[in-house]
GROMACS .gro file of C-alpha atoms in nm:
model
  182
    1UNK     CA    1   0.000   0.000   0.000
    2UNK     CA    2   0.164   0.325  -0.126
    3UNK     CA    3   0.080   0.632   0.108
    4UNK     CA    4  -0.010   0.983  -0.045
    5UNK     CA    5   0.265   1.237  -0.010
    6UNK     CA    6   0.122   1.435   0.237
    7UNK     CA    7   0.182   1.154   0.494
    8UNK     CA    8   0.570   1.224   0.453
    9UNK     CA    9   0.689   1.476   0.647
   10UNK     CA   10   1.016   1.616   0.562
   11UNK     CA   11   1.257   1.870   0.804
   12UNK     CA   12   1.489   2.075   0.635
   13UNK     CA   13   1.734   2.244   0.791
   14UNK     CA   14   1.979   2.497   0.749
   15UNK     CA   15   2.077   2.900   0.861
   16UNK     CA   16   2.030   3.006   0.502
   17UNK     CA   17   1.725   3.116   0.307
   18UNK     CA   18   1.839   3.023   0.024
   19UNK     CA   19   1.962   2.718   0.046
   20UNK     CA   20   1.619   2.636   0.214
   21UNK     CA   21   1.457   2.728  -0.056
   22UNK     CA   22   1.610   2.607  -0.338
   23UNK     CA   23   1.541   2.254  -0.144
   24UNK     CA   24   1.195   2.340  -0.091
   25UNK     CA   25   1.074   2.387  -0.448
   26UNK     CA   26   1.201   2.049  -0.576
   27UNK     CA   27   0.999   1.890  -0.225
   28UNK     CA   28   0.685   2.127  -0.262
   29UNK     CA   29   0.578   1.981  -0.622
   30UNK     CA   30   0.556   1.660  -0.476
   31UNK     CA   31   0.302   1.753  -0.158
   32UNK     CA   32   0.493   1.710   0.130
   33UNK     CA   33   0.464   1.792   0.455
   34UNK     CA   34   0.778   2.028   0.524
   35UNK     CA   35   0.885   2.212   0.850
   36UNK     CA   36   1.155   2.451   0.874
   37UNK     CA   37   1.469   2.519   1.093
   38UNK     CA   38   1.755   2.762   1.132
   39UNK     CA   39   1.925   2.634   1.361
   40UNK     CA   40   2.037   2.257   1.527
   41UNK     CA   41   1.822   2.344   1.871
   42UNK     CA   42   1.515   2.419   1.651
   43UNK     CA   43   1.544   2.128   1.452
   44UNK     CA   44   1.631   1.904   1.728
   45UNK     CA   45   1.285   2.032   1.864
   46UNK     CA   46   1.118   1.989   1.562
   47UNK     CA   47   1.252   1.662   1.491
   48UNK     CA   48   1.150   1.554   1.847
   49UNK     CA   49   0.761   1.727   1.805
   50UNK     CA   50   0.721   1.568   1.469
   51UNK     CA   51   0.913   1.254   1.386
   52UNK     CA   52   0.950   1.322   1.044
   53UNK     CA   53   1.027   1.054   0.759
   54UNK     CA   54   1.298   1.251   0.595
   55UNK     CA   55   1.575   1.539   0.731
   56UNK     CA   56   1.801   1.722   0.517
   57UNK     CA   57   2.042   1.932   0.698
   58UNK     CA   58   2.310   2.154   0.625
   59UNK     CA   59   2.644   2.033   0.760
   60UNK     CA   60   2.782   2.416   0.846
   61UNK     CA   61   2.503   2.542   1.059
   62UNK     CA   62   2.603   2.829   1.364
   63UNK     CA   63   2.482   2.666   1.700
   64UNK     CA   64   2.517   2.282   1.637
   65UNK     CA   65   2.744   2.099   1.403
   66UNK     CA   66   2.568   1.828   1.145
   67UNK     CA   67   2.734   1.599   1.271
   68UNK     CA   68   2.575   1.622   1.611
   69UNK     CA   69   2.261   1.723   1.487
   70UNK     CA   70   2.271   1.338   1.337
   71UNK     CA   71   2.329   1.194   1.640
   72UNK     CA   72   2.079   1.338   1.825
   73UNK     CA   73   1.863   1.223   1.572
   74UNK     CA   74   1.974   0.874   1.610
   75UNK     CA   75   2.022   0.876   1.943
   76UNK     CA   76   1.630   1.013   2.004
   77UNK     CA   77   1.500   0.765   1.735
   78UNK     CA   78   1.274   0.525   1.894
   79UNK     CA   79   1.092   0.296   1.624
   80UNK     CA   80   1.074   0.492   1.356
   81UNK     CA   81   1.374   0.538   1.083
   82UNK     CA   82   1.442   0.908   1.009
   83UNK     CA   83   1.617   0.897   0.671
   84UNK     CA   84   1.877   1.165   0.676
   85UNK     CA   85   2.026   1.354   0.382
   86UNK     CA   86   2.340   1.567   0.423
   87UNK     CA   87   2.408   1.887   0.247
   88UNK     CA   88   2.749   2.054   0.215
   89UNK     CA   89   2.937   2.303   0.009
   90UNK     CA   90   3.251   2.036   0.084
   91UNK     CA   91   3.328   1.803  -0.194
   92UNK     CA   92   3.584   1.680   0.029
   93UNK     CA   93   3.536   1.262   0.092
   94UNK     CA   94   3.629   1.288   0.482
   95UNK     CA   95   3.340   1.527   0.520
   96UNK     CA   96   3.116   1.206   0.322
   97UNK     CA   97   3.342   0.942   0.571
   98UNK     CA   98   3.196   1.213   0.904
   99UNK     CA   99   2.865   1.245   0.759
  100UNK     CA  100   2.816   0.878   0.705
  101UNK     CA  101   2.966   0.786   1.078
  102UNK     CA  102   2.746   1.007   1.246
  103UNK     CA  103   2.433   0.854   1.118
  104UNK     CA  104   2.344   1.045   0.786
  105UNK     CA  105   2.212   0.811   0.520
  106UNK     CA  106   2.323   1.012   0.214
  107UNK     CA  107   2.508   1.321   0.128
  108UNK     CA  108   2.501   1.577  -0.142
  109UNK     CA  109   2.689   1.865  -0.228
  110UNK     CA  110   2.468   2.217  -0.221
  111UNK     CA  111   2.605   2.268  -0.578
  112UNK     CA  112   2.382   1.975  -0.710
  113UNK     CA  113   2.065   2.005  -0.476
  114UNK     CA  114   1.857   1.931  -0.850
  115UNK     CA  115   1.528   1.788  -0.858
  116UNK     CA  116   1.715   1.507  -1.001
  117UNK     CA  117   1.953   1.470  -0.694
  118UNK     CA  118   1.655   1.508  -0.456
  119UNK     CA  119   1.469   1.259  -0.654
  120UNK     CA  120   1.725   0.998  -0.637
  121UNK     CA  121   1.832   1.024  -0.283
  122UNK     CA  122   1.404   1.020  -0.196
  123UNK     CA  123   1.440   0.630  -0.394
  124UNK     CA  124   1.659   0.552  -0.143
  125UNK     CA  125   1.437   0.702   0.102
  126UNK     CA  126   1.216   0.465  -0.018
  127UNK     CA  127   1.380   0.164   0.002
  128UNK     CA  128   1.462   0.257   0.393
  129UNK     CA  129   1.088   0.262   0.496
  130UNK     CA  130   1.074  -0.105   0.419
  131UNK     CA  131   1.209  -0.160   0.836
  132UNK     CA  132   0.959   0.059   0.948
  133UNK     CA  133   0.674  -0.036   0.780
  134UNK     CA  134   0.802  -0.407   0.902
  135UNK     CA  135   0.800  -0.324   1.289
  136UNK     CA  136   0.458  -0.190   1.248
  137UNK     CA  137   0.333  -0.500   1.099
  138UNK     CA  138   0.533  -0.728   1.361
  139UNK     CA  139   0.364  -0.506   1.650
  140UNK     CA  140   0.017  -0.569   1.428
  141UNK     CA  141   0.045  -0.970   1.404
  142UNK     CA  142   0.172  -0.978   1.730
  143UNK     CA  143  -0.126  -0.806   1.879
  144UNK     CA  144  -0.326  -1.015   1.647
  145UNK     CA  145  -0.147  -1.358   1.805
  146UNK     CA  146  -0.226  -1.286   2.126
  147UNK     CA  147  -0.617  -1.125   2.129
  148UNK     CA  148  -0.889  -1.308   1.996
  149UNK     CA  149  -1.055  -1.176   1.685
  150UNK     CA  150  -1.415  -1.152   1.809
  151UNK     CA  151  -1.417  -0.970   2.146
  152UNK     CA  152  -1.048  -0.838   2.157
  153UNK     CA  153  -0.964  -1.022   2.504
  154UNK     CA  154  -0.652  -1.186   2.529
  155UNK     CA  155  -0.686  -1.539   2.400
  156UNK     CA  156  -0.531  -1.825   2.571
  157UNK     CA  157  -0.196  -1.793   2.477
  158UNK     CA  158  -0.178  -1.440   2.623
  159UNK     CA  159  -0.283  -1.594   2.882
  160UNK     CA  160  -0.068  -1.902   2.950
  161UNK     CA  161   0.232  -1.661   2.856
  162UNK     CA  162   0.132  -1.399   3.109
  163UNK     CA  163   0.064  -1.682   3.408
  164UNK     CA  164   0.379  -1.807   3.348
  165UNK     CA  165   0.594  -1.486   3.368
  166UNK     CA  166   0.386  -1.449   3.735
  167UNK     CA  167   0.463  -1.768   3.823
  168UNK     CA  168   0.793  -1.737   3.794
  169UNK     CA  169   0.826  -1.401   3.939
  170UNK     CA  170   0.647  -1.534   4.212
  171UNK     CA  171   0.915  -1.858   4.268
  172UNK     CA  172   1.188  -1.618   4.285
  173UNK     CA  173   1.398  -1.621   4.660
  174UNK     CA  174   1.200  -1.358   4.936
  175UNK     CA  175   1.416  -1.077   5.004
  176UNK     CA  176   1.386  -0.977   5.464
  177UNK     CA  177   1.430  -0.635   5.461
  178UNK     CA  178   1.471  -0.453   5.823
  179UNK     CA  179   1.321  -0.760   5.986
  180UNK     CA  180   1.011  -0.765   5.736
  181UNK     CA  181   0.910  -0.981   5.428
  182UNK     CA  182   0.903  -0.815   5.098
   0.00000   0.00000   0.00000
């Protein structure tokens, strides 16, 4: 099941005006859902408010490094996969080595930002929502193992593995604590 593009929300971040724009047209034609930052604090908070699918940051930026700005991303990641995209003036390959270490998934050079550029990186986007759309499934046939389809109780295996976890908790040694029984 493909979802529409407004269900993709996209952060882009960098200090300059310019450079966000000339990443927003290429994104706008194609309906997503884009939020803006200046800075690494107020992308950080973004990020954190609204988990979005894709970030594109610049690597230069004047409170926060992009480096750390990726990972704080990573590190704050919980089950979704935040696809991040790197943008630098630097053609240099150590800055591509950095970017990669520190948790970006792809880097481009602000000299080819393109529609074309944007378009290919978003294909391998793509192919890194695969995970996430698998954990949501797991957590749906999970929840579907263990409740039964007519009333939505826990069936019988939910139940035999819940009694057992209790029953073992409850066979573990007493601890005396100040004379009393805990």
């Amino acid at each position: 099941m493909r979802e529409t593009g407004k269900d993709y929300k996209v952060l882009i971040v960098d200090d300059s005006p310019v450079s966000r724009k000339l990443v927003e047209l290429p994104l706008s034609q194609k309906q997503y859902k884009l939020y803006f930052a200046k800075t690494g604090q107020e992308a950080t908070n973004l990020f954190e408010e609204h988990r979005p699918d894709l970030v594109i940051l610049d690597w230069v930026m004047p409170d926060l490094s992009g480096e750390e700005l990726c990972r704080r991303i990573r590190s704050s990641s919980r089950d979704a996969y935040s696809y991040i995209i790197v943008l630098t003036g630097s053609t240099d390959k150590d800055c591509l080595v950095e970017a990669l270490d520190a948790g970006a998934d792809d880097h481009l050079t602000k000299a080819v930002p393109s529609r074309r550029a944007l378009g290919e990186s978003g294909c391998r986007y793509q192919d890194h929502r695969t995970p996430s759309q698998l954990r949501t499934k797991t957590r749906l046939m999970e929840k579907l193992a263990l409740t039964d389809a007519l009333t939505g109780l826990p069936n019988r295996h939910a139940i035999q593995t819940w009694a057992e976890g209790q029953l073992s908790g409850a066979a573990r040694p007493r601890v005396f604590l100040l004379g009393r029984r805990w």
